[in-house]
mmCIF file of C-alpha atoms in Angstrom:
data_model
loop_
_atom_site.group_PDB
_atom_site.id
_atom_site.type_symbol
_atom_site.label_atom_id
_atom_site.label_comp_id
_atom_site.label_asym_id
_atom_site.label_seq_id
_atom_site.Cartn_x
_atom_site.Cartn_y
_atom_site.Cartn_z
ATOM 1 C CA UNK T 4 84.828 43.646 123.728
ATOM 2 C CA UNK T 5 82.189 44.630 125.977
ATOM 3 C CA UNK T 6 81.627 41.615 127.805
ATOM 4 C CA UNK T 7 85.053 41.080 128.888
ATOM 5 C CA UNK T 8 85.045 44.644 129.778
ATOM 6 C CA UNK T 9 82.261 44.451 131.921
ATOM 7 C CA UNK T 10 83.909 40.959 133.595
ATOM 8 C CA UNK T 11 86.999 43.284 134.267
ATOM 9 C CA UNK T 12 85.384 46.141 135.961
ATOM 10 C CA UNK T 13 84.319 43.599 138.320
ATOM 11 C CA UNK T 14 87.674 43.159 139.094
ATOM 12 C CA UNK T 15 89.261 46.704 138.826
ATOM 13 C CA UNK T 16 88.931 49.802 137.398
ATOM 14 C CA UNK T 17 91.027 50.154 134.578
ATOM 15 C CA UNK T 18 92.007 53.315 132.706
ATOM 16 C CA UNK T 19 91.102 54.425 129.097
ATOM 17 C CA UNK T 20 94.696 53.912 127.736
ATOM 18 C CA UNK T 21 95.352 50.632 129.583
ATOM 19 C CA UNK T 22 91.985 49.315 128.356
ATOM 20 C CA UNK T 23 93.004 50.460 124.680
ATOM 21 C CA UNK T 24 96.171 49.159 124.774
ATOM 22 C CA UNK T 25 95.166 45.826 126.528
ATOM 23 C CA UNK T 26 92.467 45.512 123.782
ATOM 24 C CA UNK T 27 94.558 46.263 120.675
ATOM 25 C CA UNK T 28 96.183 43.216 121.665
ATOM 26 C CA UNK T 29 92.949 41.208 121.980
ATOM 27 C CA UNK T 30 92.135 38.920 118.741
ATOM 28 C CA UNK T 31 88.571 37.574 118.284
ATOM 29 C CA UNK T 32 88.900 33.874 116.928
ATOM 30 C CA UNK T 33 85.630 31.692 116.185
ATOM 31 C CA UNK T 34 86.436 27.913 116.675
ATOM 32 C CA UNK T 35 83.991 25.316 115.031
ATOM 33 C CA UNK T 36 82.083 22.886 116.842
ATOM 34 C CA UNK T 37 83.814 19.919 117.936
ATOM 35 C CA UNK T 38 87.334 21.778 117.006
ATOM 36 C CA UNK T 39 90.554 21.004 118.717
ATOM 37 C CA UNK T 40 91.795 24.032 119.053
ATOM 38 C CA UNK T 41 94.724 23.178 121.442
ATOM 39 C CA UNK T 42 96.485 19.717 120.902
ATOM 40 C CA UNK T 43 98.004 17.115 123.027
ATOM 41 C CA UNK T 44 101.931 18.306 123.297
ATOM 42 C CA UNK T 45 101.288 21.787 121.788
ATOM 43 C CA UNK T 46 102.625 24.779 123.407
ATOM 44 C CA UNK T 47 99.471 26.915 124.578
ATOM 45 C CA UNK T 48 100.150 30.579 123.227
ATOM 46 C CA UNK T 49 96.814 32.434 124.406
ATOM 47 C CA UNK T 50 94.666 33.180 127.173
ATOM 48 C CA UNK T 51 91.369 33.384 126.024
ATOM 49 C CA UNK T 52 87.786 34.912 127.299
ATOM 50 C CA UNK T 53 84.753 33.042 125.917
ATOM 51 C CA UNK T 54 82.064 35.358 124.333
ATOM 52 C CA UNK T 55 79.869 32.498 123.574
ATOM 53 C CA UNK T 56 79.997 28.547 123.436
ATOM 54 C CA UNK T 57 81.262 25.769 125.601
ATOM 55 C CA UNK T 58 84.920 24.294 125.830
ATOM 56 C CA UNK T 59 85.859 21.215 126.899
ATOM 57 C CA UNK T 60 89.154 20.334 128.553
ATOM 58 C CA UNK T 61 90.282 16.602 128.102
ATOM 59 C CA UNK T 62 93.006 14.141 128.110
ATOM 60 C CA UNK T 63 93.045 12.210 124.547
ATOM 61 C CA UNK T 64 93.455 8.466 124.504
ATOM 62 C CA UNK T 65 93.796 5.848 121.409
ATOM 63 C CA UNK T 66 90.087 4.442 122.126
ATOM 64 C CA UNK T 67 87.932 7.825 122.015
ATOM 65 C CA UNK T 68 85.861 6.145 125.091
ATOM 66 C CA UNK T 69 88.763 6.102 127.313
ATOM 67 C CA UNK T 70 88.970 9.999 126.928
ATOM 68 C CA UNK T 71 89.466 11.453 130.495
ATOM 69 C CA UNK T 72 87.476 15.077 130.639
ATOM 70 C CA UNK T 73 88.219 17.156 133.161
ATOM 71 C CA UNK T 74 86.782 20.023 132.930
ATOM 72 C CA UNK T 75 84.577 22.571 130.797
ATOM 73 C CA UNK T 76 84.254 26.420 130.516
ATOM 74 C CA UNK T 77 81.330 28.869 129.370
ATOM 75 C CA UNK T 78 80.763 31.952 128.384
ATOM 76 C CA UNK T 79 81.962 34.958 130.202
ATOM 77 C CA UNK T 80 85.016 32.477 131.963
ATOM 78 C CA UNK T 81 88.638 32.398 130.792
ATOM 79 C CA UNK T 82 89.948 29.341 128.761
ATOM 80 C CA UNK T 83 93.269 28.355 128.876
ATOM 81 C CA UNK T 84 95.719 25.059 129.218
ATOM 82 C CA UNK T 85 97.103 27.581 131.978
ATOM 83 C CA UNK T 86 99.947 25.029 133.252
ATOM 84 C CA UNK T 87 101.230 25.068 129.407
ATOM 85 C CA UNK T 88 100.750 28.709 128.979
ATOM 86 C CA UNK T 89 102.695 29.767 132.276
ATOM 87 C CA UNK T 90 105.730 27.269 131.341
ATOM 88 C CA UNK T 91 105.838 27.640 127.803
ATOM 89 C CA UNK T 92 106.044 23.693 127.772
ATOM 90 C CA UNK T 93 103.839 21.121 125.899
ATOM 91 C CA UNK T 94 100.545 20.614 127.207
ATOM 92 C CA UNK T 95 99.552 17.274 128.665
ATOM 93 C CA UNK T 96 95.824 17.691 127.571
ATOM 94 C CA UNK T 97 93.430 19.144 124.813
ATOM 95 C CA UNK T 98 90.869 22.020 124.283
ATOM 96 C CA UNK T 99 87.902 21.312 122.409
ATOM 97 C CA UNK T 100 84.956 23.761 121.535
ATOM 98 C CA UNK T 101 81.693 21.391 121.853
ATOM 99 C CA UNK T 102 79.486 24.612 120.547
ATOM 100 C CA UNK T 103 80.502 27.226 117.788
ATOM 101 C CA UNK T 104 82.598 29.012 120.207
ATOM 102 C CA UNK T 105 83.855 32.701 120.347
ATOM 103 C CA UNK T 106 86.548 33.700 121.965
ATOM 104 C CA UNK T 107 88.890 36.560 122.350
ATOM 105 C CA UNK T 108 92.698 35.554 122.630
ATOM 106 C CA UNK T 109 95.898 37.341 123.999
ATOM 107 C CA UNK T 110 99.156 35.534 123.286
ATOM 108 C CA UNK T 111 101.629 34.861 125.721
ATOM 109 C CA UNK T 112 104.182 37.490 124.608
ATOM 110 C CA UNK T 113 101.386 40.393 124.381
ATOM 111 C CA UNK T 114 100.199 39.374 127.756
ATOM 112 C CA UNK T 115 103.850 39.961 129.323
ATOM 113 C CA UNK T 116 103.737 43.431 127.417
ATOM 114 C CA UNK T 117 100.433 44.416 128.872
ATOM 115 C CA UNK T 118 102.028 43.337 132.254
ATOM 116 C CA UNK T 119 104.981 45.865 131.638
ATOM 117 C CA UNK T 120 103.126 48.689 129.858
ATOM 118 C CA UNK T 121 100.074 49.146 132.044
ATOM 119 C CA UNK T 122 98.920 49.889 135.674
ATOM 120 C CA UNK T 123 96.520 47.386 135.424
ATOM 121 C CA UNK T 124 97.993 44.407 133.958
ATOM 122 C CA UNK T 125 99.623 42.678 136.813
ATOM 123 C CA UNK T 126 96.602 43.024 138.817
ATOM 124 C CA UNK T 127 94.110 41.485 136.060
ATOM 125 C CA UNK T 128 96.751 38.699 135.512
ATOM 126 C CA UNK T 129 96.895 37.912 139.339
ATOM 127 C CA UNK T 130 92.748 37.969 139.914
ATOM 128 C CA UNK T 131 92.229 35.868 136.798
ATOM 129 C CA UNK T 132 94.964 33.136 137.702
ATOM 130 C CA UNK T 133 93.441 32.955 141.319
ATOM 131 C CA UNK T 134 90.235 32.629 139.652
ATOM 132 C CA UNK T 135 91.054 29.620 137.325
ATOM 133 C CA UNK T 136 93.062 27.998 140.592
ATOM 134 C CA UNK T 137 89.960 28.412 142.656
ATOM 135 C CA UNK T 138 87.797 26.808 139.928
ATOM 136 C CA UNK T 139 90.431 23.842 139.891
ATOM 137 C CA UNK T 140 90.384 23.583 143.559
ATOM 138 C CA UNK T 141 86.937 23.250 143.746
ATOM 139 C CA UNK T 142 86.653 20.320 141.303
ATOM 140 C CA UNK T 143 89.358 18.445 143.199
ATOM 141 C CA UNK T 144 87.279 19.037 146.469
ATOM 142 C CA UNK T 145 83.999 17.602 144.822
ATOM 143 C CA UNK T 146 86.141 14.916 143.514
ATOM 144 C CA UNK T 147 87.293 13.785 146.703
ATOM 145 C CA UNK T 148 84.409 14.829 149.294
ATOM 146 C CA UNK T 149 81.396 13.992 146.920
ATOM 147 C CA UNK T 150 79.766 10.802 145.539
ATOM 148 C CA UNK T 151 79.071 10.520 141.816
ATOM 149 C CA UNK T 152 75.561 11.270 142.553
ATOM 150 C CA UNK T 153 76.345 14.414 144.411
ATOM 151 C CA UNK T 154 78.848 15.733 141.629
ATOM 152 C CA UNK T 155 76.088 15.110 139.328
ATOM 153 C CA UNK T 156 73.536 17.433 140.859
ATOM 154 C CA UNK T 157 75.818 19.858 142.218
ATOM 155 C CA UNK T 158 76.818 20.514 138.164
ATOM 156 C CA UNK T 159 73.323 20.601 137.100
ATOM 157 C CA UNK T 160 72.363 22.915 139.875
ATOM 158 C CA UNK T 161 75.204 25.259 139.141
ATOM 159 C CA UNK T 162 75.030 24.701 135.323
ATOM 160 C CA UNK T 163 71.764 23.652 134.393
ATOM 161 C CA UNK T 164 72.058 24.412 130.599
ATOM 162 C CA UNK T 165 74.783 21.708 130.295
ATOM 163 C CA UNK T 166 72.459 18.749 129.469
ATOM 164 C CA UNK T 167 71.474 20.936 126.201
ATOM 165 C CA UNK T 168 74.938 21.074 124.882
ATOM 166 C CA UNK T 169 77.392 18.804 126.527
ATOM 167 C CA UNK T 170 77.197 14.798 125.666
ATOM 168 C CA UNK T 171 76.307 12.514 128.198
ATOM 169 C CA UNK T 172 79.666 10.821 127.915
ATOM 170 C CA UNK T 173 81.556 13.782 128.555
ATOM 171 C CA UNK T 174 79.478 14.317 131.451
ATOM 172 C CA UNK T 175 80.073 11.211 133.258
ATOM 173 C CA UNK T 176 83.851 11.487 132.529
ATOM 174 C CA UNK T 177 83.801 14.721 134.012
ATOM 175 C CA UNK T 178 82.182 13.562 137.279
ATOM 176 C CA UNK T 179 84.307 10.347 137.126
ATOM 177 C CA UNK T 180 82.048 7.437 136.240
ATOM 178 C CA UNK T 181 81.231 5.114 133.315
ATOM 179 C CA UNK T 182 78.392 6.105 130.980
ATOM 180 C CA UNK T 183 76.179 3.304 132.232
ATOM 181 C CA UNK T 184 76.678 4.372 135.825
ATOM 182 C CA UNK T 185 75.649 7.854 134.881
ATOM 183 C CA UNK T 186 72.525 6.231 133.251
ATOM 184 C CA UNK T 187 71.756 4.373 136.573
ATOM 185 C CA UNK T 188 72.213 7.544 138.591
ATOM 186 C CA UNK T 189 69.893 9.507 136.139
ATOM 187 C CA UNK T 190 67.082 6.771 136.216
ATOM 188 C CA UNK T 191 67.085 7.278 140.309
ATOM 189 C CA UNK T 192 66.562 11.015 140.434
#
């Protein structure tokens, strides 16, 4: 619980009573390596904070080689199929733990209760939503403004540990190139 406390303390000062109420709603879950913990067309019922591990966001296809990876989340970040969570409608993508992943999760209904019963709930919710939006916006801008090689270099400048934990086929999909094109990029560098 200390990791999420440290993260939220960067956003705002939380009273002990608000903190106690919020943490009473959190559930620690351990997701095995490679497990899909939100499937296509399921409704997302959780926002989770990653204590350890790496999660992939992707659109599944009949042929696994055609899957589209469009996001990764790491330790000390929130993870959710956030559009499905907000609308309570089926998700158009899946969430998969790439490593054994420990998360602290809160359900949709419990979060609504935190919003209603605490002074800090709405602020935390808004700021968390803003951070998730900024990550998404940055990804879209990178896809539109950078070459595949620039996206690859930027990704590993920001997250050098990726090479150790994420298979190259997911990285190539994430930067928008084939595995062969990624191999050529890596040879040039």
